[in-house]
């Protein structure tokens, strides 16, 4: 989505591609070998027709059999060398281009992992994915072949032209001049092609996004039988990709054809003037044969130039798209401080939070002191900002004013690993991955022992995991969809309590549990929370009772703080939020 | 018998992620890919025929140029030298220009036609595969994962695109140039021509070797890239948990490993090409040397003219240059073949929940639901519902309660036909669900789940998902009914506010309300609510319940809820345990009966009493 905002611009694009050159650094040696091989193989292929000329002008005309054999052997040797050089180039490039692609992809992934939630909330993984795959292979192809062929073609074109000039300068000049219209048309083509190729890339990203949503939302789509509707949306974007690609095809067809006509016209002129020159005695027949052979040889590199330029354009816009991501600064980075022995004293001091671009803050002037070992429940209506508040503690988002401190240290001064090992969160919507139950639970504690895992599962009443077909090694489907909602929530809870975090944040984590299980979990949690500082977001009175105090969130600020019973008696709003559900 | 079982075994996506498949199976897979490609190209037969004509013309024009040049050298120049004027030379030069123009025109036509065919095929393939994925059952999707769906529809389709865009172009021109040149060589001089064409069997052998090797290599490439994509998508989707739980280093490690596998697979196929292509070149170059020597010898014995020898050299270049292109095409073809293998596999997957061949019409469903001897399990051997018989009359509101994992969600998923029972039948108004076409069923039964997936777009778009043609007034009415209107009007942009990726700009409760509005707008005969109010605060939940009371009048409803407050609007309560209905009756009677439900009820009352 964000990709549409910025209009593509050629200059910045070419800079993006140029900036990626540092990835070539580890391969300088390989690069030199590949390019040398390329240049030499071109030289060999250019020399072969010259030997042909020698044969025609020499042995054939003079009747020298020995020279014929000798020159034949030379041609053979050159041919073998050429093939070997091509092999060398391709072989070394196999390492180079895929090495570069892989390195950029690794860095891109690492960068994405560093980028804050505010970035990930906006960017669809489809758009990110199309950058990490399609765009990177476009760049790779250009680095691997495009750039090389571009240089080689230009080299070949200039050498051949120079040779032609030396062979017979008037005709050579004619060939050189024929390059002018090519340059002119190429420049114009380039500009328009850039716009189109960027458009296709963005549209392909959108398409990937729709595919992603259609796969993740498959249950909803099926529940409503909206296959047709979703297909309509997909088809529309697929149609856009189609039309833009067709526009590219049309533009290309004109340009590529033009590039093929020019050498042929040149050839005709060369023959006309060359014939006159031969007749006039200014040129030998053998030279004319060699000359025409060489001009004919120009046809392919010139035609290929078109494809290479097109490839270059695509690589540039692709690099631009990749750089868009790599250039996004990770706005949430750690500070230098590590708390040696965290006590878990959590304070919100005049905290304000505003989503980027929002006119009103979601949270303002929130001040709350949670002493070590204390548990505070956050109560508030749907959408009052409870989840947002909890996200500030592990710095999934940063306050826009005020500060959050742990043991007196601003969370922004702590290193991220230190901060996030002090704070553990169970989200209201459990995020599970298609890996084993164990891996899901030990997400941040790869080294957790069997006992620790069992203890965590017991607290969360999630020992059902042992009864799964392969026990803890059972792979749960994507997003844990092969489990029931309550089971997913309990695994997410187990993950949070594993490793005894100093500060435990529970965001409405018990909502999908049945009453009996909930009671058991609450009892176990009470023990866990005895040693930990807790923030518990709750809708239910029973959950609120886990807390020592309750903070009522209204209009983005804490309206009241007190014990459950105090608030129940004194604050009518609190009563209406929590008091007696209607009884059967 | 044996054959049938192997064929079955490899049907659909079974061969994915298998590095070595038996020779026989790989033939089967290749055949399947070829069939798909054939099917995709068949509608374009006429365009392809036109393409062939255009290419023929283009190549005749292209090939005639060196011939004309040779003619110019052999006849034009002697004529000039004899002082017979420029006549012949001019005529030949004119012909060259004419040929160049003809080539240009036909070439442009070629690029357009082939471009169009390619894009048409891609569009068709995208449509087909997408539609098919949407048709496949949930059990398929649970195993397959969204990452692989994405990888099929992006990177695999693109591999084919490369074939259609570049490959087509190269191949047709190359083959024709090749054949044309071969003919010209033979016409010019049979002896020399035969020498020039002698290495063809060698080319054939080289190509066969390459085909065998690269088929394996490209398979591996497609598989490794899919794994990269799967990991990428999943870790980006779950980035919140990854960051909170410091999973990044491990994720990075896994990603780099997968990425490295992909690199190695790519490098391997690239190295095959690095052997194959220069190999072809070598054969070509050796031939050129032979022809030079032999031709030189012939010319020197006056058996061929210098012009013919010159033309031969030109043509030979033209002969082996396309060989490079053909091998390039072959390379792309192999890569596309691997992609096609995956795509055709997906298309071959039978939809687990199949559409009936002769659907029973059900114009106005009343909403009576019956389970008759239903047995169900997700994985064989682990029965979830051992045997379920249940009769829900039209218009009844049924609450289903029970511990998590008791099978409540499973029951309602069967009513929505997300799955088909292993044995027994689920009936709507006396019609087996398997006899209803999808549109009819979805019109009649709608389910609001625990997972409230919102699509990126506006709030209104998302509510309209329930009924895409609903006027705005109905959208607002549905939102108002469930109490979502106040918060929606508070959003910047109101109903036109973007909900963000997966509804991320809204709180979980707000998403739930939108999902509710969406279901109400759909106006089904059977409404299923599975834990649909769990993220709501109590007043909002109560508002929804009040709305339910009016909305559910005259509708069948199945409500799963842990908060027994929801049960108060039910006519009937089912208590489930271990996949069985253990209690069944009106709520007040069950409470009086001091069974499980009575126990639950007491527990719930106690949990409430906490609130004073
Ligand atoms: N990424 C976002 N961008 C803009 N607004 C958001 C975003 N996430 C949440 N909001 C808004 O912030 C408010 C508070 O959301 P949240 O903290 O999730 O509420 P809750 O109290 O239900 O947990 C809601 O009104 C929601 O619409
Ligand atoms: N897609 C699935 N694949 C395999 N097992 C599943 C799947 N969905 C649910 N189960 C299992 O089936 C049982 C019943 O689940 P469910 O019907 O969701 O329970 P409830 O809704 O009562 O909590 C659970 O043990 C659960 O692990
Ligand atoms: Mg929330």
XYZ file of N, CA, C and O in Angstrom, chain A residues 88-229:
568
model
N 33.957 -20.488 -17.824
C 34.551 -19.861 -16.646
C 33.661 -18.725 -16.142
O 33.382 -18.594 -14.951
N 33.200 -17.907 -17.052
C 32.367 -16.774 -16.657
C 31.084 -17.263 -15.968
O 30.739 -16.822 -14.883
N 30.416 -18.188 -16.608
C 29.142 -18.627 -16.054
C 29.327 -19.327 -14.719
O 28.528 -19.178 -13.795
N 30.380 -20.112 -14.639
C 30.610 -20.870 -13.416
C 30.870 -19.920 -12.243
O 30.252 -20.037 -11.183
N 31.762 -18.980 -12.449
C 32.075 -18.058 -11.352
C 30.857 -17.194 -11.029
O 30.588 -16.885 -9.873
N 30.116 -16.838 -12.060
C 28.945 -16.007 -11.795
C 27.900 -16.725 -10.975
O 27.155 -16.093 -10.237
N 27.865 -18.038 -11.122
C 26.914 -18.803 -10.328
C 27.117 -18.536 -8.856
O 26.154 -18.387 -8.103
N 28.378 -18.437 -8.448
C 28.639 -18.119 -7.042
C 28.274 -16.680 -6.737
O 27.639 -16.367 -5.738
N 28.720 -15.842 -7.643
C 28.614 -14.417 -7.376
C 27.175 -13.937 -7.245
O 26.768 -13.438 -6.200
N 26.388 -14.146 -8.289
C 25.077 -13.487 -8.290
C 24.170 -14.024 -7.191
O 23.478 -13.264 -6.527
N 24.236 -15.332 -6.991
C 23.342 -15.865 -5.962
C 23.863 -15.520 -4.577
O 23.084 -15.346 -3.645
N 25.178 -15.392 -4.467
C 25.739 -14.938 -3.198
C 25.249 -13.538 -2.865
O 24.829 -13.265 -1.735
N 25.284 -12.668 -3.855
C 24.839 -11.292 -3.636
C 23.355 -11.267 -3.285
O 22.936 -10.636 -2.311
N 22.573 -11.986 -4.054
C 21.129 -11.999 -3.804
C 20.845 -12.477 -2.386
O 20.045 -11.886 -1.658
N 21.518 -13.550 -2.007
C 21.282 -14.116 -0.684
C 21.676 -13.128 0.410
O 20.958 -12.966 1.394
N 22.801 -12.449 0.207
C 23.249 -11.495 1.224
C 22.252 -10.347 1.371
O 21.906 -9.945 2.491
N 21.775 -9.827 0.254
C 20.807 -8.718 0.355
C 19.545 -9.222 1.048
O 18.977 -8.549 1.905
N 19.120 -10.427 0.706
C 17.887 -10.935 1.296
C 18.046 -11.116 2.803
O 17.154 -10.773 3.572
N 19.209 -11.633 3.211
C 19.448 -11.767 4.653
C 19.375 -10.421 5.349
O 18.778 -10.284 6.415
N 20.001 -9.424 4.744
C 19.995 -8.106 5.365
C 18.599 -7.511 5.404
O 18.204 -6.856 6.368
N 17.869 -7.752 4.326
C 16.513 -7.230 4.275
C 15.679 -7.840 5.400
O 14.938 -7.152 6.110
N 15.844 -9.121 5.563
C 15.087 -9.815 6.608
C 15.486 -9.301 7.988
O 14.631 -9.023 8.829
N 16.796 -9.168 8.192
C 17.266 -8.669 9.486
C 16.706 -7.277 9.739
O 16.256 -6.964 10.847
N 16.709 -6.460 8.707
C 16.199 -5.101 8.880
C 14.706 -5.127 9.208
O 14.245 -4.398 10.081
N 13.974 -5.972 8.502
C 12.535 -6.058 8.760
C 12.266 -6.488 10.202
O 11.312 -6.038 10.824
N 13.111 -7.358 10.695
C 12.900 -7.799 12.075
C 13.175 -6.675 13.064
O 12.664 -6.685 14.169
N 14.007 -5.734 12.659
C 14.305 -4.611 13.550
C 13.236 -3.531 13.477
O 13.088 -2.748 14.403
N 12.540 -3.462 12.348
C 11.575 -2.375 12.192
C 10.424 -2.532 13.181
O 10.018 -3.635 13.503
N 9.911 -1.402 13.657
C 8.902 -1.461 14.726
C 7.532 -1.892 14.219
O 7.283 -1.945 13.017
N 6.661 -2.167 15.163
C 5.308 -2.598 14.820
C 4.588 -1.562 13.960
O 3.786 -1.917 13.118
N 4.886 -0.279 14.194
C 4.181 0.744 13.413
C 4.452 0.526 11.920
O 3.577 0.758 11.086
N 5.636 0.064 11.596
C 5.936 -0.247 10.200
C 5.147 -1.477 9.747
O 4.492 -1.476 8.707
N 5.193 -2.510 10.562
C 4.547 -3.757 10.159
C 3.028 -3.651 10.143
O 2.357 -4.404 9.445
N 2.490 -2.716 10.925
C 1.037 -2.518 10.876
C 0.617 -1.987 9.511
O -0.498 -2.222 9.064
N 1.519 -1.253 8.890
C 1.146 -0.614 7.631
C 1.486 -1.486 6.426
O 0.769 -1.495 5.437
N 2.617 -2.158 6.494
C 3.085 -2.888 5.308
C 2.566 -4.317 5.307
O 2.818 -5.077 6.217
N 1.891 -4.665 4.234
C 1.431 -6.029 4.066
C 2.621 -6.924 3.804
O 3.560 -6.525 3.105
N 2.588 -8.133 4.340
C 3.749 -8.983 4.057
C 3.843 -9.328 2.573
O 4.928 -9.626 2.092
N 2.721 -9.257 1.860
C 2.784 -9.488 0.412
C 3.709 -8.494 -0.282
O 4.529 -8.863 -1.121
N 3.568 -7.233 0.088
C 4.431 -6.210 -0.500
C 5.884 -6.432 -0.100
O 6.790 -6.254 -0.902
N 6.081 -6.812 1.156
C 7.448 -7.065 1.617
C 8.022 -8.268 0.885
O 9.161 -8.271 0.446
N 7.179 -9.277 0.748
C 7.629 -10.502 0.115
C 8.032 -10.258 -1.335
O 9.047 -10.755 -1.799
N 7.227 -9.479 -2.054
C 7.551 -9.279 -3.463
C 8.885 -8.549 -3.576
O 9.612 -8.719 -4.541
N 9.228 -7.763 -2.552
C 10.550 -7.129 -2.571
C 11.641 -8.157 -2.291
O 12.704 -8.134 -2.911
N 11.358 -9.033 -1.345
C 12.400 -9.988 -0.937
C 12.603 -11.091 -1.970
O 13.627 -11.765 -1.950
N 11.634 -11.310 -2.837
C 11.816 -12.376 -3.827
C 11.912 -11.818 -5.244
O 12.989 -11.725 -5.815
N 10.772 -11.390 -5.785
C 10.752 -10.957 -7.185
C 11.769 -9.853 -7.455
O 12.549 -9.925 -8.402
N 11.744 -8.823 -6.622
C 12.625 -7.691 -6.892
C 14.085 -8.085 -6.766
O 14.916 -7.655 -7.556
N 14.381 -8.901 -5.765
C 15.778 -9.291 -5.603
C 16.252 -10.143 -6.770
O 17.401 -10.033 -7.185
N 15.376 -10.980 -7.318
C 15.889 -11.757 -8.459
C 16.042 -10.865 -9.678
O 16.922 -11.116 -10.502
N 15.217 -9.842 -9.794
C 15.419 -8.903 -10.901
C 16.791 -8.237 -10.776
O 17.544 -8.127 -11.745
N 17.102 -7.822 -9.562
C 18.393 -7.171 -9.330
C 19.525 -8.159 -9.594
O 20.524 -7.838 -10.229
N 19.324 -9.375 -9.121
C 20.351 -10.396 -9.315
C 20.623 -10.619 -10.804
O 21.763 -10.680 -11.229
N 19.553 -10.722 -11.557
C 19.740 -10.942 -12.997
C 20.527 -9.807 -13.625
O 21.354 -10.014 -14.500
N 20.248 -8.610 -13.154
C 20.966 -7.487 -13.736
C 22.435 -7.525 -13.326
O 23.321 -7.352 -14.152
N 22.682 -7.741 -12.041
C 24.069 -7.821 -11.587
C 24.794 -8.937 -12.316
O 25.957 -8.815 -12.665
N 24.112 -10.038 -12.497
C 24.755 -11.203 -13.066
C 24.992 -11.053 -14.552
O 26.102 -11.232 -15.037
N 23.937 -10.723 -15.285
C 24.049 -10.743 -16.725
C 23.927 -9.363 -17.324
O 24.723 -8.952 -18.147
N 22.904 -8.646 -16.864
C 22.624 -7.348 -17.459
C 23.844 -6.453 -17.466
O 24.308 -6.018 -18.527
N 24.400 -6.221 -16.285
C 25.521 -5.281 -16.178
C 26.678 -5.748 -17.038
O 27.285 -4.976 -17.783
N 26.950 -7.048 -16.943
C 28.060 -7.606 -17.700
C 27.835 -7.442 -19.198
O 28.691 -6.952 -19.931
N 26.644 -7.833 -19.633
C 26.380 -7.763 -21.065
C 26.323 -6.327 -21.541
O 26.703 -6.018 -22.669
N 25.838 -5.462 -20.685
C 25.779 -4.058 -21.059
C 27.193 -3.588 -21.364
O 27.467 -3.039 -22.435
N 28.097 -3.840 -20.442
C 29.477 -3.405 -20.630
C 30.097 -4.149 -21.810
O 30.740 -3.543 -22.681
N 29.851 -5.470 -21.862
C 30.439 -6.241 -22.945
C 29.916 -5.805 -24.297
O 30.679 -5.691 -25.256
N 28.626 -5.542 -24.336
C 28.045 -5.122 -25.602
C 28.636 -3.797 -26.050
O 28.975 -3.629 -27.216
N 28.727 -2.885 -25.098
C 29.275 -1.585 -25.459
C 30.726 -1.754 -25.897
O 31.157 -1.194 -26.911
N 31.450 -2.607 -25.152
C 32.840 -2.877 -25.526
C 32.912 -3.460 -26.926
O 33.690 -3.015 -27.776
N 32.068 -4.451 -27.138
C 32.079 -5.130 -28.421
C 31.725 -4.147 -29.541
O 32.384 -4.111 -30.579
N 30.707 -3.352 -29.258
C 30.288 -2.397 -30.280
C 31.407 -1.424 -30.586
O 31.692 -1.147 -31.755
N 32.075 -0.922 -29.526
C 33.149 0.040 -29.798
C 34.337 -0.630 -30.487
O 34.858 -0.082 -31.463
N 34.741 -1.807 -29.991
C 35.893 -2.454 -30.650
C 35.586 -2.734 -32.105
O 36.415 -2.440 -32.979
N 34.425 -3.289 -32.350
C 34.103 -3.617 -33.734
C 34.094 -2.339 -34.563
O 34.635 -2.289 -35.678
N 33.498 -1.301 -33.998
C 33.456 -0.041 -34.744
C 34.873 0.462 -35.004
O 35.188 0.914 -36.113
N 35.743 0.377 -33.998
C 37.123 0.833 -34.197
C 37.812 -0.002 -35.276
O 38.452 0.531 -36.194
N 37.602 -1.325 -35.178
C 38.176 -2.208 -36.199
C 37.676 -1.815 -37.583
O 38.444 -1.761 -38.551
N 36.395 -1.553 -37.634
C 35.802 -1.198 -38.928
C 36.404 0.109 -39.427
O 36.717 0.254 -40.616
N 36.576 1.056 -38.490
C 37.155 2.340 -38.871
C 38.561 2.145 -39.418
O 38.963 2.782 -40.390
N 39.317 1.245 -38.777
C 40.688 1.027 -39.225
C 40.733 0.266 -40.549
O 41.610 0.473 -41.379
N 39.755 -0.599 -40.729
C 39.727 -1.396 -41.946
C 39.449 -0.495 -43.145
O 40.078 -0.598 -44.190
N 38.470 0.366 -42.953
C 38.098 1.264 -44.042
C 37.337 2.423 -43.418
O 36.164 2.303 -43.098
N 37.980 3.553 -43.226
C 37.367 4.562 -42.368
C 36.065 5.166 -42.882
O 35.158 5.412 -42.100
N 35.902 5.362 -44.220
C 34.609 5.984 -44.604
C 33.428 5.084 -44.248
O 32.430 5.544 -43.694
N 33.588 3.788 -44.560
C 32.494 2.866 -44.218
C 32.354 2.760 -42.701
O 31.253 2.711 -42.156
N 33.473 2.730 -42.010
C 33.469 2.653 -40.553
C 32.725 3.827 -39.955
O 31.918 3.682 -39.028
N 32.949 4.990 -40.510
C 32.276 6.193 -40.024
C 30.769 6.051 -40.176
O 29.986 6.394 -39.286
N 30.398 5.503 -41.317
C 28.966 5.284 -41.571
C 28.355 4.423 -40.449
O 27.291 4.746 -39.894
N 29.057 3.355 -40.094
C 28.558 2.466 -39.040
C 28.478 3.228 -37.710
O 27.501 3.134 -36.973
N 29.522 4.008 -37.423
C 29.543 4.750 -36.161
C 28.369 5.712 -36.074
O 27.709 5.831 -35.031
N 28.088 6.394 -37.178
C 27.001 7.383 -37.174
C 25.647 6.715 -36.941
O 24.756 7.284 -36.335
N 25.535 5.459 -37.394
C 24.242 4.780 -37.240
C 23.881 4.577 -35.770
O 22.749 4.242 -35.430
N 24.866 4.802 -34.876
C 24.572 4.645 -33.447
C 23.748 5.811 -32.903
O 23.070 5.669 -31.891
N 23.822 6.954 -33.575
C 23.154 8.142 -33.028
C 21.655 7.956 -32.810
O 21.156 8.206 -31.706
N 20.915 7.528 -33.851
C 19.475 7.358 -33.605
C 19.202 6.348 -32.488
O 18.237 6.479 -31.735
N 20.083 5.349 -32.372
C 19.875 4.333 -31.333
C 19.948 4.976 -29.960
O 19.076 4.774 -29.104
N 20.955 5.807 -29.755
C 21.120 6.460 -28.460
C 19.902 7.330 -28.153
O 19.312 7.267 -27.068
N 19.485 8.097 -29.153
C 18.368 9.007 -28.937
C 17.095 8.245 -28.523
O 16.468 8.557 -27.520
N 16.776 7.232 -29.307
C 15.544 6.492 -29.018
C 15.657 5.755 -27.678
O 14.692 5.695 -26.913
N 16.842 5.241 -27.382
C 17.018 4.518 -26.119
C 16.696 5.404 -24.933
O 16.037 4.983 -23.987
N 17.159 6.625 -24.982
C 16.943 7.520 -23.839
C 15.458 7.761 -23.627
O 14.954 7.711 -22.505
N 14.755 7.976 -24.728
C 13.319 8.217 -24.588
C 12.596 6.972 -24.082
O 11.703 7.024 -23.249
N 13.007 5.848 -24.604
C 12.393 4.581 -24.213
C 12.589 4.338 -22.724
O 11.663 3.985 -21.999
N 13.805 4.566 -22.296
C 14.188 4.284 -20.924
C 13.235 4.949 -19.936
O 12.772 4.345 -18.981
N 12.961 6.217 -20.214
C 12.133 6.967 -19.282
C 10.745 6.335 -19.137
O 10.251 6.121 -18.040
N 10.162 6.020 -20.268
C 8.796 5.488 -20.202
C 8.781 4.082 -19.618
O 7.847 3.684 -18.945
N 9.833 3.353 -19.912
C 9.872 1.973 -19.427
C 10.020 1.928 -17.912
O 9.453 1.064 -17.248
N 10.764 2.883 -17.373
C 10.930 2.959 -15.920
C 9.582 3.052 -15.228
O 9.300 2.332 -14.275
N 8.763 3.966 -15.724
C 7.456 4.172 -15.104
C 6.651 2.888 -15.139
O 6.078 2.455 -14.134
N 6.651 2.232 -16.315
C 5.855 1.016 -16.448
C 6.376 -0.105 -15.564
O 5.601 -0.834 -14.944
N 7.702 -0.240 -15.503
C 8.195 -1.404 -14.767
C 7.945 -1.215 -13.273
O 7.605 -2.163 -12.573
N 8.051 0.015 -12.796
C 7.745 0.268 -11.385
C 6.269 -0.055 -11.126
O 5.905 -0.659 -10.120
N 5.446 0.340 -12.075
C 4.012 0.106 -11.887
C 3.708 -1.394 -11.809
O 2.963 -1.827 -10.935
N 4.302 -2.153 -12.710
C 4.064 -3.601 -12.671
C 4.527 -4.182 -11.341
O 3.834 -4.989 -10.721
N 5.706 -3.751 -10.889
C 6.230 -4.299 -9.639
C 5.297 -3.994 -8.476
O 5.011 -4.849 -7.652
N 4.812 -2.760 -8.428
C 3.899 -2.403 -7.332
C 2.612 -3.213 -7.422
O 2.082 -3.685 -6.419
N 2.129 -3.358 -8.635
C 0.884 -4.099 -8.791
C 1.070 -5.573 -8.438
O 0.173 -6.191 -7.869
N 2.240 -6.090 -8.750
C 2.491 -7.480 -8.366
C 2.527 -7.617 -6.856
O 2.056 -8.601 -6.297
N 3.077 -6.586 -6.189
C 3.066 -6.585 -4.728
C 1.641 -6.575 -4.200
O 1.303 -7.295 -3.257
N 0.787 -5.759 -4.822
C -0.611 -5.713 -4.387
C -1.266 -7.071 -4.578
O -2.060 -7.520 -3.757
N -0.923 -7.693 -5.686
C -1.503 -8.997 -5.979
C -1.080 -10.002 -4.897
O -1.902 -10.768 -4.390
N 0.199 -9.950 -4.537
C 0.691 -10.852 -3.496
C -0.055 -10.592 -2.185
O -0.375 -11.518 -1.438
N -0.345 -9.324 -1.929
C -1.068 -8.969 -0.714
C -2.451 -9.592 -0.705
O -2.899 -10.145 0.309
N -3.122 -9.505 -1.842
C -4.464 -10.078 -1.908
C -4.400 -11.595 -1.723
O -5.215 -12.189 -1.025
N -3.406 -12.199 -2.344
C -3.256 -13.646 -2.184
C -3.069 -13.981 -0.708
O -3.702 -14.896 -0.180
N -2.236 -13.200 -0.056
C -1.964 -13.448 1.347
C -3.246 -13.333 2.177
O -3.566 -14.203 2.981
N -3.985 -12.254 1.947
C -5.218 -12.075 2.707
C -6.209 -13.188 2.416
O -6.918 -13.649 3.306
N -6.236 -13.600 1.170
C -7.225 -14.616 0.816
C -6.866 -15.950 1.452
O -7.731 -16.784 1.675
N -5.565 -16.152 1.722
C -5.175 -17.409 2.364
C -5.369 -17.319 3.871
O -5.888 -18.241 4.499
N -4.983 -16.181 4.451
C -5.126 -16.049 5.905
C -6.591 -15.909 6.307
O -6.990 -16.313 7.387
N -7.385 -15.316 5.439
C -8.782 -15.074 5.779
C -9.711 -16.145 5.222
O -10.911 -15.939 5.118
N -9.147 -17.289 4.887
C -9.934 -18.311 4.186
C -11.168 -18.732 4.984
O -12.221 -18.985 4.409
N -11.052 -18.741 6.317
C -12.198 -19.155 7.124
C -13.352 -18.180 6.988
O -14.510 -18.571 6.824
N -13.009 -16.906 7.050
C -14.046 -15.892 6.917
C -14.661 -15.957 5.523
O -15.878 -15.877 5.356
N -13.820 -16.108 4.529
C -14.332 -16.152 3.158
C -15.279 -17.332 2.997
O -16.369 -17.214 2.436
N -14.885 -18.456 3.548
C -15.737 -19.634 3.435
C -17.009 -19.470 4.250
O -18.091 -19.853 3.805
N -16.863 -18.892 5.449
C -18.038 -18.751 6.306
C -19.130 -17.951 5.614
O -20.307 -18.188 5.817
N -18.731 -16.983 4.811
C -19.731 -16.159 4.148
C -19.942 -16.568 2.696
O -20.741 -15.953 1.997
N -19.191 -17.564 2.248
C -19.324 -17.976 0.850
C -19.005 -16.835 -0.095
O -19.713 -16.603 -1.064
N -17.926 -16.113 0.180
C -17.616 -14.930 -0.614
C -16.472 -15.171 -1.582
O -15.703 -14.275 -1.893
N -16.344 -16.401 -2.042
C -15.289 -16.717 -2.983
C -15.331 -15.802 -4.197
O -14.324 -15.271 -4.631
N -16.546 -15.629 -4.702
C -16.706 -14.815 -5.901
C -16.277 -13.386 -5.655
O -15.576 -12.774 -6.462
N -16.665 -12.871 -4.514
C -16.356 -11.493 -4.165
C -14.848 -11.290 -4.070
O -14.284 -10.341 -4.631
